[in-house]
PDB file of C-alpha atoms in Angstrom:
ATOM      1  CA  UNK A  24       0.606 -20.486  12.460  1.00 51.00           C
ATOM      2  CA  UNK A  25       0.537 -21.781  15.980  1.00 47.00           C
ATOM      3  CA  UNK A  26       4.581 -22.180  16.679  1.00 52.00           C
ATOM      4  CA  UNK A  27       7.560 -19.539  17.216  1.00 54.00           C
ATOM      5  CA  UNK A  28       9.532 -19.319  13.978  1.00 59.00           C
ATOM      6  CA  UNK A  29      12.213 -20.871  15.252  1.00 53.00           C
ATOM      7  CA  UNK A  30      14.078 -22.596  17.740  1.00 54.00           C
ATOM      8  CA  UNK A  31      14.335 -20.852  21.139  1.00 51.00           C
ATOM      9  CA  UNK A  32      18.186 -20.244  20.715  1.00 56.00           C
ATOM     10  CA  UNK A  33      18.014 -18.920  18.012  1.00 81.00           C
ATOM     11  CA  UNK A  34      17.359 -14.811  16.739  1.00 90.00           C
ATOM     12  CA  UNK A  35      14.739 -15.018  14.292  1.00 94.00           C
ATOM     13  CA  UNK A  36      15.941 -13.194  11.107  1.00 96.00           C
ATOM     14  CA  UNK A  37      14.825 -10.182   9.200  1.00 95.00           C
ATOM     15  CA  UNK A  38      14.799  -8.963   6.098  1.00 97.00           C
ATOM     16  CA  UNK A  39      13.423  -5.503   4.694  1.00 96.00           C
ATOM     17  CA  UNK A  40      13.422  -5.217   1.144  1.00 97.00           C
ATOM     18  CA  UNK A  41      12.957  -1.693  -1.048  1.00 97.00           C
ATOM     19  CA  UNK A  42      11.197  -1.860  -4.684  1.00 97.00           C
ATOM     20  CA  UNK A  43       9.396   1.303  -6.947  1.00 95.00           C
ATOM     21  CA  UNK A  44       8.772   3.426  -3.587  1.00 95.00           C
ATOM     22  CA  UNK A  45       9.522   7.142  -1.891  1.00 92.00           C
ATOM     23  CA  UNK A  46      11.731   4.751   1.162  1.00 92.00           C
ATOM     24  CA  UNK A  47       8.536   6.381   3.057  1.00 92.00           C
ATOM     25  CA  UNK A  48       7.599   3.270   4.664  1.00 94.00           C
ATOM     26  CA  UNK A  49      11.036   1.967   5.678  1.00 93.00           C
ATOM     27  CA  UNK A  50      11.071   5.094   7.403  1.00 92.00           C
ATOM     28  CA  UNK A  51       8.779   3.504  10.168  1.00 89.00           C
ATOM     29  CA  UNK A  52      11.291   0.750  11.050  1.00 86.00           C
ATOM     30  CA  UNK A  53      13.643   3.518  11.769  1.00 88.00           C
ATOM     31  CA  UNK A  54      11.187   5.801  13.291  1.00 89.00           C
ATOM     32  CA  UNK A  55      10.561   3.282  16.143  1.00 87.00           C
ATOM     33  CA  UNK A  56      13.367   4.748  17.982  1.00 84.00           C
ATOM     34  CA  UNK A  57      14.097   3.021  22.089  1.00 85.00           C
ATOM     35  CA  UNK A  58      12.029   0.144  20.511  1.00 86.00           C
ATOM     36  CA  UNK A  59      13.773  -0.380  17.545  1.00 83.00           C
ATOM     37  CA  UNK A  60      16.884  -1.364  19.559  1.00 83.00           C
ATOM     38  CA  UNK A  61      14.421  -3.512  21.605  1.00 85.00           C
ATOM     39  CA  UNK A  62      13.750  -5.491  19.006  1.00 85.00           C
ATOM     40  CA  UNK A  63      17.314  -5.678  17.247  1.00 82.00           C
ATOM     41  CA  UNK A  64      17.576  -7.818  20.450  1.00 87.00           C
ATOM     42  CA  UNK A  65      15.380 -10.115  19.635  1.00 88.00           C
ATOM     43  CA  UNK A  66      15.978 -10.440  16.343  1.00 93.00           C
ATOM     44  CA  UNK A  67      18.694 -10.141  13.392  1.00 94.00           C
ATOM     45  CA  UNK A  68      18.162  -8.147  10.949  1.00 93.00           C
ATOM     46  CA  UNK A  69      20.438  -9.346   7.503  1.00 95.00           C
ATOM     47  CA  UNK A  70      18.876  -6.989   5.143  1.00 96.00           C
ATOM     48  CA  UNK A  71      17.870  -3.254   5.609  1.00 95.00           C
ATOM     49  CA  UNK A  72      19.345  -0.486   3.241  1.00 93.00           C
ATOM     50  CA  UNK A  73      18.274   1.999   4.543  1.00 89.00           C
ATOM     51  CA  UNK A  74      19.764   1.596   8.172  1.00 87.00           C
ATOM     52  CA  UNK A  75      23.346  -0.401   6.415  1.00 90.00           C
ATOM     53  CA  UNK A  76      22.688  -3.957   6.203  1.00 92.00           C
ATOM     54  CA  UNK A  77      22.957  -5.473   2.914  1.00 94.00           C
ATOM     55  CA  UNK A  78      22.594  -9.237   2.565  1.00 94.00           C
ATOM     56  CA  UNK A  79      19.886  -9.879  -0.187  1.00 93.00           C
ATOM     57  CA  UNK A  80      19.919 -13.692  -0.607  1.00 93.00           C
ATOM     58  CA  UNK A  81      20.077 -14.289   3.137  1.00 94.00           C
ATOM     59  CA  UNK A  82      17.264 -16.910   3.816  1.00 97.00           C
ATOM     60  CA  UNK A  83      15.301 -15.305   6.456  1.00 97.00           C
ATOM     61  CA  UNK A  84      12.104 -15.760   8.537  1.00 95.00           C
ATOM     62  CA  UNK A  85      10.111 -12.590   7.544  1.00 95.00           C
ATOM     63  CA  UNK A  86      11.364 -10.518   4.639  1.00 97.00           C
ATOM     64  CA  UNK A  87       9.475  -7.024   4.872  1.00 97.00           C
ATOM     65  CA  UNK A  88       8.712  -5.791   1.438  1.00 98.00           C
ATOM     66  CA  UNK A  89       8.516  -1.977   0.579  1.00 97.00           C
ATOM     67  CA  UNK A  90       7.430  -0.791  -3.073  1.00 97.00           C
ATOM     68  CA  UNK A  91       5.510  -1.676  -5.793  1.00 97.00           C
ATOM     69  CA  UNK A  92       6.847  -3.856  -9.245  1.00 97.00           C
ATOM     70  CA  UNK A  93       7.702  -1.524 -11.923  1.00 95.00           C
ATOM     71  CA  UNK A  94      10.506  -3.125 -13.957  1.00 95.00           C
ATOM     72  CA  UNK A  95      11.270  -6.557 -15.226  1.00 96.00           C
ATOM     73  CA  UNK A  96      14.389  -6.764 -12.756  1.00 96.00           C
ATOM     74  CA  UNK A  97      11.933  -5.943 -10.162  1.00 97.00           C
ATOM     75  CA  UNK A  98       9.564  -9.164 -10.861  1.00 97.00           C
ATOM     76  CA  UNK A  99      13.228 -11.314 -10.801  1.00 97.00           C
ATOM     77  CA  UNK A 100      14.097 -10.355  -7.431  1.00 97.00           C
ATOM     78  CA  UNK A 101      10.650 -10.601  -5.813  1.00 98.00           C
ATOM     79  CA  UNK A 102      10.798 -14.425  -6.747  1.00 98.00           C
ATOM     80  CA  UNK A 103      13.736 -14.480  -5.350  1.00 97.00           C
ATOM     81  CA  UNK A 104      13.034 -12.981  -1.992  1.00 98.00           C
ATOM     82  CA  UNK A 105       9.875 -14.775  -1.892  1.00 98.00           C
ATOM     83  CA  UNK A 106      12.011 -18.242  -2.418  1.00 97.00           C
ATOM     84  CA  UNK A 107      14.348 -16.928   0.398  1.00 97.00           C
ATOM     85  CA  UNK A 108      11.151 -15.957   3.336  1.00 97.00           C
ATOM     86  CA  UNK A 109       9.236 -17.838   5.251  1.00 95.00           C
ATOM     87  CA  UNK A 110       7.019 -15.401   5.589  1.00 95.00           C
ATOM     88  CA  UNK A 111       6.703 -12.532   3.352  1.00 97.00           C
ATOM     89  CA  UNK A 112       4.771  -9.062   4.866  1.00 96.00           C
ATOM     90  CA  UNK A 113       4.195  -6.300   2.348  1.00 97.00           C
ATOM     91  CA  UNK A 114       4.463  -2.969   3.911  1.00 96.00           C
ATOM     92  CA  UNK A 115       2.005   0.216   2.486  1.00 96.00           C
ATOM     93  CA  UNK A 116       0.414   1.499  -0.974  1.00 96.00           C
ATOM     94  CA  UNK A 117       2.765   1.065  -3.441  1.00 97.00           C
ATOM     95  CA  UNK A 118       3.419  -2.693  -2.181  1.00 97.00           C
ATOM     96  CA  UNK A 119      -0.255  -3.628  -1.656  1.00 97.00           C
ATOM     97  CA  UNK A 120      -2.365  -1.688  -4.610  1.00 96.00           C
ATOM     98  CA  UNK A 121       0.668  -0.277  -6.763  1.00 95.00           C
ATOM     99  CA  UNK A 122       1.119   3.108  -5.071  1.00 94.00           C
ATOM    100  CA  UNK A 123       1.216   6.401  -6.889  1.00 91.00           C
ATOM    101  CA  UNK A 124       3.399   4.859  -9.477  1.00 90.00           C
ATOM    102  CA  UNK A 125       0.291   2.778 -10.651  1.00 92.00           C
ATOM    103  CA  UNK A 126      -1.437   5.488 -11.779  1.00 89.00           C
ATOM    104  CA  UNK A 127       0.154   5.034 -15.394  1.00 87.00           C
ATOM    105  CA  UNK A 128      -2.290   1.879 -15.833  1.00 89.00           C
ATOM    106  CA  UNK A 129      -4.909   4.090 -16.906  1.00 85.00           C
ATOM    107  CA  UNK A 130      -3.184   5.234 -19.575  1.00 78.00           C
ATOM    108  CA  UNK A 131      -2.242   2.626 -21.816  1.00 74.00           C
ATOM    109  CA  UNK A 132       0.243   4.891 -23.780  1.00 76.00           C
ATOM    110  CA  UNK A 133       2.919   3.609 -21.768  1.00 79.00           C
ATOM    111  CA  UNK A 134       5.900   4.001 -24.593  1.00 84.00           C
ATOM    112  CA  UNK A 135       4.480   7.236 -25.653  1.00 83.00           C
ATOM    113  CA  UNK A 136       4.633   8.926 -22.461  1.00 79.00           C
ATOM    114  CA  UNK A 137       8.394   7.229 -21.913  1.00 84.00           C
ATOM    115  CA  UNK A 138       9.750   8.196 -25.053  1.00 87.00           C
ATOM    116  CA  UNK A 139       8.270  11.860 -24.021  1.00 85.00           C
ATOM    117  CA  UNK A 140      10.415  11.831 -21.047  1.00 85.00           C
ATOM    118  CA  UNK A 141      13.345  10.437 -21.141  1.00 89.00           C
ATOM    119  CA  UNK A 142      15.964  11.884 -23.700  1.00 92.00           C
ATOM    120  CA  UNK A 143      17.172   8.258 -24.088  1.00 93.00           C
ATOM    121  CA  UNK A 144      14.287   6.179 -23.435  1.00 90.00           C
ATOM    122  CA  UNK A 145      16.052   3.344 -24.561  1.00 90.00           C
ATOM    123  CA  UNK A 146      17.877   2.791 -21.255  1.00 91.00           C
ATOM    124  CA  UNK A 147      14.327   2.717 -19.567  1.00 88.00           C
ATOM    125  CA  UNK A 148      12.997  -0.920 -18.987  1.00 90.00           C
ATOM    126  CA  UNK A 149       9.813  -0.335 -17.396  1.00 91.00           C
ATOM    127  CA  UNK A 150       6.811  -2.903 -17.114  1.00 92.00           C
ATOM    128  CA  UNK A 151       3.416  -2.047 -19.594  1.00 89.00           C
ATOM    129  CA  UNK A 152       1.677  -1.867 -15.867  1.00 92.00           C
ATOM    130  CA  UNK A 153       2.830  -1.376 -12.347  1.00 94.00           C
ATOM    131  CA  UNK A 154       1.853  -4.782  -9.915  1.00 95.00           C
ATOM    132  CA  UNK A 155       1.527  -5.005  -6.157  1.00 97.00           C
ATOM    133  CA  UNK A 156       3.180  -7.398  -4.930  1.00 98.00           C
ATOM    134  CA  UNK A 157       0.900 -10.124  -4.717  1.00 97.00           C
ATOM    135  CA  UNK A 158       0.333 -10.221  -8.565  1.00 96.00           C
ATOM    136  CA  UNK A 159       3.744 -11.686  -8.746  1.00 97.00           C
ATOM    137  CA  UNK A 160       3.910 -14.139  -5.516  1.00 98.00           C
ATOM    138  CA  UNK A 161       2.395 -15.167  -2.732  1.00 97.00           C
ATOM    139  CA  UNK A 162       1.745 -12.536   0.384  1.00 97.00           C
ATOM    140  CA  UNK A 163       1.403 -13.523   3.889  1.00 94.00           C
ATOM    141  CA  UNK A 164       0.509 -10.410   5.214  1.00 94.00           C
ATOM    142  CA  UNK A 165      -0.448  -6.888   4.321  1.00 95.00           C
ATOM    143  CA  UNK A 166       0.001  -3.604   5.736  1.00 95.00           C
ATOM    144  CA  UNK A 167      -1.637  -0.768   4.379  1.00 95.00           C
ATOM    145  CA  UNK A 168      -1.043   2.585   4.837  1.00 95.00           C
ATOM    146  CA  UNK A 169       0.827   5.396   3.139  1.00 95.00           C
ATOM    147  CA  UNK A 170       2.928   5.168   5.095  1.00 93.00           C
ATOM    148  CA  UNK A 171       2.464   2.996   7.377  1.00 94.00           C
ATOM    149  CA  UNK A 172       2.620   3.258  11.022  1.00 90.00           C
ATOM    150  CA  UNK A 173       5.668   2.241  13.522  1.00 89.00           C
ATOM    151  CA  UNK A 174       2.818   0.583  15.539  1.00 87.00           C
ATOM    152  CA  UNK A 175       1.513  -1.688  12.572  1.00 88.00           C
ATOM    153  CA  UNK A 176       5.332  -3.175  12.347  1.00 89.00           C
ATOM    154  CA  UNK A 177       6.065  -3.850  15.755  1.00 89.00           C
ATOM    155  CA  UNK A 178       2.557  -5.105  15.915  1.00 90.00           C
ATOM    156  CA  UNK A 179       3.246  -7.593  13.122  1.00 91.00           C
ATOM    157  CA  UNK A 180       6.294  -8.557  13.910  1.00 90.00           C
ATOM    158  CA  UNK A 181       5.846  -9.507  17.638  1.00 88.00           C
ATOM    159  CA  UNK A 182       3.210 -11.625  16.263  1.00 92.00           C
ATOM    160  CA  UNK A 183       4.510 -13.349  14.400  1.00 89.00           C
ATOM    161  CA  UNK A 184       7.766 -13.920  16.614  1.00 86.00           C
ATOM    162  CA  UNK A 185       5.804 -15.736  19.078  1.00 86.00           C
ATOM    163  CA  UNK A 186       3.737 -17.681  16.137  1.00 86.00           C
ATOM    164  CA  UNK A 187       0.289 -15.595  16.245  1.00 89.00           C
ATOM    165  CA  UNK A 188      -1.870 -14.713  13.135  1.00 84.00           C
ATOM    166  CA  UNK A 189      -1.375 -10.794  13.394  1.00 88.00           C
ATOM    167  CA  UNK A 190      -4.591  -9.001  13.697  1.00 84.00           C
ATOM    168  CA  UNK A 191      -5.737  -7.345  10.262  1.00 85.00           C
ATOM    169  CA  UNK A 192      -7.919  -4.867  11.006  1.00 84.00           C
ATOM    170  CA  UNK A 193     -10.251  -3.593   8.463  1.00 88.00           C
ATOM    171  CA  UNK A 194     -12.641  -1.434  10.476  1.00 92.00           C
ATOM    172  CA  UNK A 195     -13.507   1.781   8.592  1.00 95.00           C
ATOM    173  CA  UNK A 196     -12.015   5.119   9.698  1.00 97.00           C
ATOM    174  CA  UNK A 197     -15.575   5.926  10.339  1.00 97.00           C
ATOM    175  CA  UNK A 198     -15.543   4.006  13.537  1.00 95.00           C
ATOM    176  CA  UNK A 199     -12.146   4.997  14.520  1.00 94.00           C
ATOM    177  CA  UNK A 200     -13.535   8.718  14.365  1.00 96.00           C
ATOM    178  CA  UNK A 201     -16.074   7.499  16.888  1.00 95.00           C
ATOM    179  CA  UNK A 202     -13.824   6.066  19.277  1.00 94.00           C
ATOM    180  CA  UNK A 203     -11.642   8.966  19.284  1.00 93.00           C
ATOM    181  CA  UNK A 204     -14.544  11.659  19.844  1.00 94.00           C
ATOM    182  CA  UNK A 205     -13.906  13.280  16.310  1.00 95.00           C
ATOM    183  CA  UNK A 206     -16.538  15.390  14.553  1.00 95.00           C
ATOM    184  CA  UNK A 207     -17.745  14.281  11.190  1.00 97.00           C
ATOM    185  CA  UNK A 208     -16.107  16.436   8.612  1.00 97.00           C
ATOM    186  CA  UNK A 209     -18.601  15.271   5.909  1.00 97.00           C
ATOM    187  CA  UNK A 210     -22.253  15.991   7.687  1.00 96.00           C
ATOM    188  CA  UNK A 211     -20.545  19.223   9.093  1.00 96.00           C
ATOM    189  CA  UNK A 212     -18.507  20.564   6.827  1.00 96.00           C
ATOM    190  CA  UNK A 213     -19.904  18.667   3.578  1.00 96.00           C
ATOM    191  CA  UNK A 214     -16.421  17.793   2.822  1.00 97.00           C
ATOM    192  CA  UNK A 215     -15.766  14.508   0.757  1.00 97.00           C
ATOM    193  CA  UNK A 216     -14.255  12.519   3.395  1.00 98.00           C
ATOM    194  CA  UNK A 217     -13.180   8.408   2.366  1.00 98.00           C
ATOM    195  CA  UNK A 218     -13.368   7.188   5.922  1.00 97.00           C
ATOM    196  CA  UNK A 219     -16.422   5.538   4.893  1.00 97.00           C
ATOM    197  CA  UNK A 220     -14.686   3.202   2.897  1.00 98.00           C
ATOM    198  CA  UNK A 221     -11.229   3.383   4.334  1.00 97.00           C
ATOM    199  CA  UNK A 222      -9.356   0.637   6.533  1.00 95.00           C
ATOM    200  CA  UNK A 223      -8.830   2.315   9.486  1.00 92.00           C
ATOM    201  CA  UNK A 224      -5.144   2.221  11.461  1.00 90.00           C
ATOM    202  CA  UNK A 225      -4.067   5.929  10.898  1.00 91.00           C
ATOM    203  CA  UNK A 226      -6.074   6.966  14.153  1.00 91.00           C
ATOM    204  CA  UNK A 227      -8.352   9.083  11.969  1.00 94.00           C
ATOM    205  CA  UNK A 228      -5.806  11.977  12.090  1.00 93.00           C
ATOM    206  CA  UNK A 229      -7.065  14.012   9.457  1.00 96.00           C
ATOM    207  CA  UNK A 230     -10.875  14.056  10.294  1.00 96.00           C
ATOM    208  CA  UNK A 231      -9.358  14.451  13.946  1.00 95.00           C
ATOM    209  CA  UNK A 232      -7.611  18.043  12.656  1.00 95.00           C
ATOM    210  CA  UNK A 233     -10.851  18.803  10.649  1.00 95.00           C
ATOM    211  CA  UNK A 234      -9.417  17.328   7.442  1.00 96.00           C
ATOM    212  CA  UNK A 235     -11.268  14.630   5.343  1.00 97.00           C
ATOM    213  CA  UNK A 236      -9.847  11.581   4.896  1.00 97.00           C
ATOM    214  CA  UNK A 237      -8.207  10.777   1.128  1.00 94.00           C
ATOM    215  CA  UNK A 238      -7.900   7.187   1.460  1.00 96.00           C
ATOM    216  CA  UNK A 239      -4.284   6.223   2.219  1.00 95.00           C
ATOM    217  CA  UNK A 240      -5.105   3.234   3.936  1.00 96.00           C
ATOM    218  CA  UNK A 241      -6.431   1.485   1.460  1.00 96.00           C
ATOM    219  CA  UNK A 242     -10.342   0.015   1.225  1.00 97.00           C
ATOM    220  CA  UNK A 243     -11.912  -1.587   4.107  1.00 96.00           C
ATOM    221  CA  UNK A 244     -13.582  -4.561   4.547  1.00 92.00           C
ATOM    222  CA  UNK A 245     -17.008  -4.774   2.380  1.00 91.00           C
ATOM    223  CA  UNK A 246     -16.243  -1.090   1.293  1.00 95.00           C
ATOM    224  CA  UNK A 247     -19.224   0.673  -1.008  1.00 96.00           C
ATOM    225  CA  UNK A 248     -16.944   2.804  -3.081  1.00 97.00           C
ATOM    226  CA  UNK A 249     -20.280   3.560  -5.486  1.00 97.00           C
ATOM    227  CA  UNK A 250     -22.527   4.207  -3.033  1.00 97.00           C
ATOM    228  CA  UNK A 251     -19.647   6.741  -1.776  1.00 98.00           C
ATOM    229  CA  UNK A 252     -18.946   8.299  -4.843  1.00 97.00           C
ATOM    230  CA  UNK A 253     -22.645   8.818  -5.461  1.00 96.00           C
ATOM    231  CA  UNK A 254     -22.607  10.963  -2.185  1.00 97.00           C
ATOM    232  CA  UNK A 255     -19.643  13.010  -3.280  1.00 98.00           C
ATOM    233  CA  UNK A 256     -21.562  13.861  -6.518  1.00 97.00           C
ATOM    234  CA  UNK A 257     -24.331  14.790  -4.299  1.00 96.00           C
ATOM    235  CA  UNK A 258     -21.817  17.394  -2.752  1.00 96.00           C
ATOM    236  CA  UNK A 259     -21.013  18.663  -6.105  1.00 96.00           C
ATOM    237  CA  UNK A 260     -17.817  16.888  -7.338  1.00 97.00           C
ATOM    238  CA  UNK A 261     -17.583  16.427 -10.981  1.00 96.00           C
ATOM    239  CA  UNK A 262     -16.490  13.172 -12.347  1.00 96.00           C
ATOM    240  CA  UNK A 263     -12.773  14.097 -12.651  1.00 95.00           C
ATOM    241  CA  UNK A 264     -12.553  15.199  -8.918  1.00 96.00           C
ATOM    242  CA  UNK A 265     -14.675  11.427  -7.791  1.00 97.00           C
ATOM    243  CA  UNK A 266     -12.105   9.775  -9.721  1.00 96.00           C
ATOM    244  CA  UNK A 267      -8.894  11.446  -8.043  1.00 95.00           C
ATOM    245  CA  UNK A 268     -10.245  10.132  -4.491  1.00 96.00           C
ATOM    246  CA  UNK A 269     -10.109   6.863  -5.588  1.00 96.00           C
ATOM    247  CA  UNK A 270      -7.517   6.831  -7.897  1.00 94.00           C
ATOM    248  CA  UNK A 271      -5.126   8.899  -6.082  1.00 92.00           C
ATOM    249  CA  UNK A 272      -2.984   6.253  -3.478  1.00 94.00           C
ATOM    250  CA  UNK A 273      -4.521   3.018  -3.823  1.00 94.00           C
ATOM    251  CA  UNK A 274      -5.572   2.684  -7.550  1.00 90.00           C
ATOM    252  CA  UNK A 275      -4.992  -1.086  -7.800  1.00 92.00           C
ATOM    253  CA  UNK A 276      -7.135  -1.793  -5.055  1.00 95.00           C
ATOM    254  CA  UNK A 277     -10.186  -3.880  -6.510  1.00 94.00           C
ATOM    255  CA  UNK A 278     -12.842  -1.658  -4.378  1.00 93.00           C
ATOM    256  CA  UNK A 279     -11.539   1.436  -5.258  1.00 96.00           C
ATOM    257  CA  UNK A 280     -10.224   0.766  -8.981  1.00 95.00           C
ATOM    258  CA  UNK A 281     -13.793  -0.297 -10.699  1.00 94.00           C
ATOM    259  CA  UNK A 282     -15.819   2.912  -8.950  1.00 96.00           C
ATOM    260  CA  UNK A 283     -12.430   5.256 -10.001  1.00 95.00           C
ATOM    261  CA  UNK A 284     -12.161   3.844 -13.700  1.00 93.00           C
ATOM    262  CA  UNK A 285     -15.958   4.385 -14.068  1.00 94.00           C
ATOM    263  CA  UNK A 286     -15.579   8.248 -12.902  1.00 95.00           C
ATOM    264  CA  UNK A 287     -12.435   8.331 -14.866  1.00 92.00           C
ATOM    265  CA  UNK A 288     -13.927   7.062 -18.174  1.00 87.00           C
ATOM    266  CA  UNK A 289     -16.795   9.356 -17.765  1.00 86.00           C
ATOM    267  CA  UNK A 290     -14.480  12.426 -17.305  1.00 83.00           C
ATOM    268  CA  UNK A 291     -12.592  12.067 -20.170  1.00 77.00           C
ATOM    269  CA  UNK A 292     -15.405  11.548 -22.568  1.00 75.00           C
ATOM    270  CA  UNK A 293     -17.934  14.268 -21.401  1.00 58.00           C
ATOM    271  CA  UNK A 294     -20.140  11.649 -20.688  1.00 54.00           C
ATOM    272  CA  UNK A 295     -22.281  10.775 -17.306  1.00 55.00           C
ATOM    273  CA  UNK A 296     -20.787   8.606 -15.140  1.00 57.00           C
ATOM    274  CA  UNK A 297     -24.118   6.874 -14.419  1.00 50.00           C
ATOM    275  CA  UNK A 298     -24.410   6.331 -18.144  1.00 50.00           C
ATOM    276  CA  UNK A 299     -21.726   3.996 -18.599  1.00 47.00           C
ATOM    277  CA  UNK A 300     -22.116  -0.147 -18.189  1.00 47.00           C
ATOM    278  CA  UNK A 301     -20.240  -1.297 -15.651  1.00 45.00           C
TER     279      UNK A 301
END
């Protein structure tokens, strides 16, 4: 990626799509305010729901995905917006690890917990599983977050406007506490904070207000989710509460799915969790 998009003259367009999500994300293109305008100027943008542009099959230079794959329409169209991008970006949790909707995979009575529902469960086509995004097609880039930032999209997208690899930064939240002068809520308060193992990018605002972190962001780079959970046990958490922190947002994420499944197993058979094999 070492060229603009496209040719001088022309806007570079814009697409931002919506799949299984809370619209929580999206919210952040509109939440960008004076510089959202600023950048409607440099660019068109054929597709956005949310803000009343609706042009689905528009070929486009980066298509913005929002939302995680959840029905069998749902895999359809993501080929098909993938076959209309050049560049495809997916935008928080439920796009990059599945989101809260994911949480179903660990159950694998997925008709009996329909059917339990929904008083006509036969007008409900849902997938056995929920996929991010990238199980279906290929991802250029990937924003985590839940939600994400405003920053993180303007960030991205002026990158790649001007044909520069956008910066994916997966320092812990650890560090970011550091740089912003915040007290460690785990060695003072003993709380189970994630920032050990979380991508940073939210500006550690909950270990900034004295809150731990709970992982919204998504794993970070060489994260050591058992050695983690290990410490939370240490401060007292039974399995079924080690679990939650890793299963809560980001289930589908590889570094925080195989430590949550283990604590997950182990709390739903009464059984150690440093008994099990994996």
């Amino acid at each position: 990626m070492n060229s603009p998009m496209t040719d001088p003259a022309d806007k570079p367009r814009i697409a931002v799509h919506k799949f299984s999500s809370c619209d929580g994300c999206q919210l952040a293109f509109l939440n960008l305010g004076e510089a959202l305008l600023q950048l409607n100027a440099q660019v068109e943008i054929l597709h956005f729901l949310e803000a009343g542009m609706s042009d689905a099959d528009a070929p486009v230079d980066i298509a913005f995905v929002e939302g995680s794959l959840s029905t069998p329409d749902e895999l359809e169209r993501i080929r098909q917006v993938r076959a209309h991008s050049r560049y495809l970006v997916t935008i928080g949790a439920c796009a990059t690890s599945g989101g809260l909707q994911a949480l179903r995979n660990l159950d694998g009575s997925h008709d009996e917990w329909r059917d339990a529902i929904y008083a006509r469960p036969e007008f409900i086509h849902t997938l056995k599983e929920v996929q991010p995004i990238a199980a279906e097609v290929k991802v250029d880039l990937e924003l985590w977050g839940c939600p994400i930032s405003s920053a993180q999209v303007l960030a991205a997208v002026r990158a790649l406007l001007f044909g520069v690899v956008p910066v994916d930064d997966r320092d812990r939240v650890c560090l970011e506490c550091k740089r912003q002068q915040a007290v460690c809520v785990m060695v003072t308060q003993g709380a189970p904070c994630m920032g050990p193992v979380t991508r940073t990018g939210c500006g550690a605002l909950c270990p900034r207000f004295g809150r731990d972190c709970y992982g919204c962001y998504g794993p970070s780079e060489t994260a050591q989710a058992d050695t983690l959970a290990r410490r939370f046990a240490g401060l007292g958490l039974l399995p079924d509460a080690i679990a939650r922190r890793f299963l809560l947002i980001n289930s589908q994420a590889p570094a925080f799915l195989h430590t949550g499944q283990v604590f997950y197993r182990s709390s739903t058979q009464d059984q150690p969790a440093g008994d099990q094999d994996d």
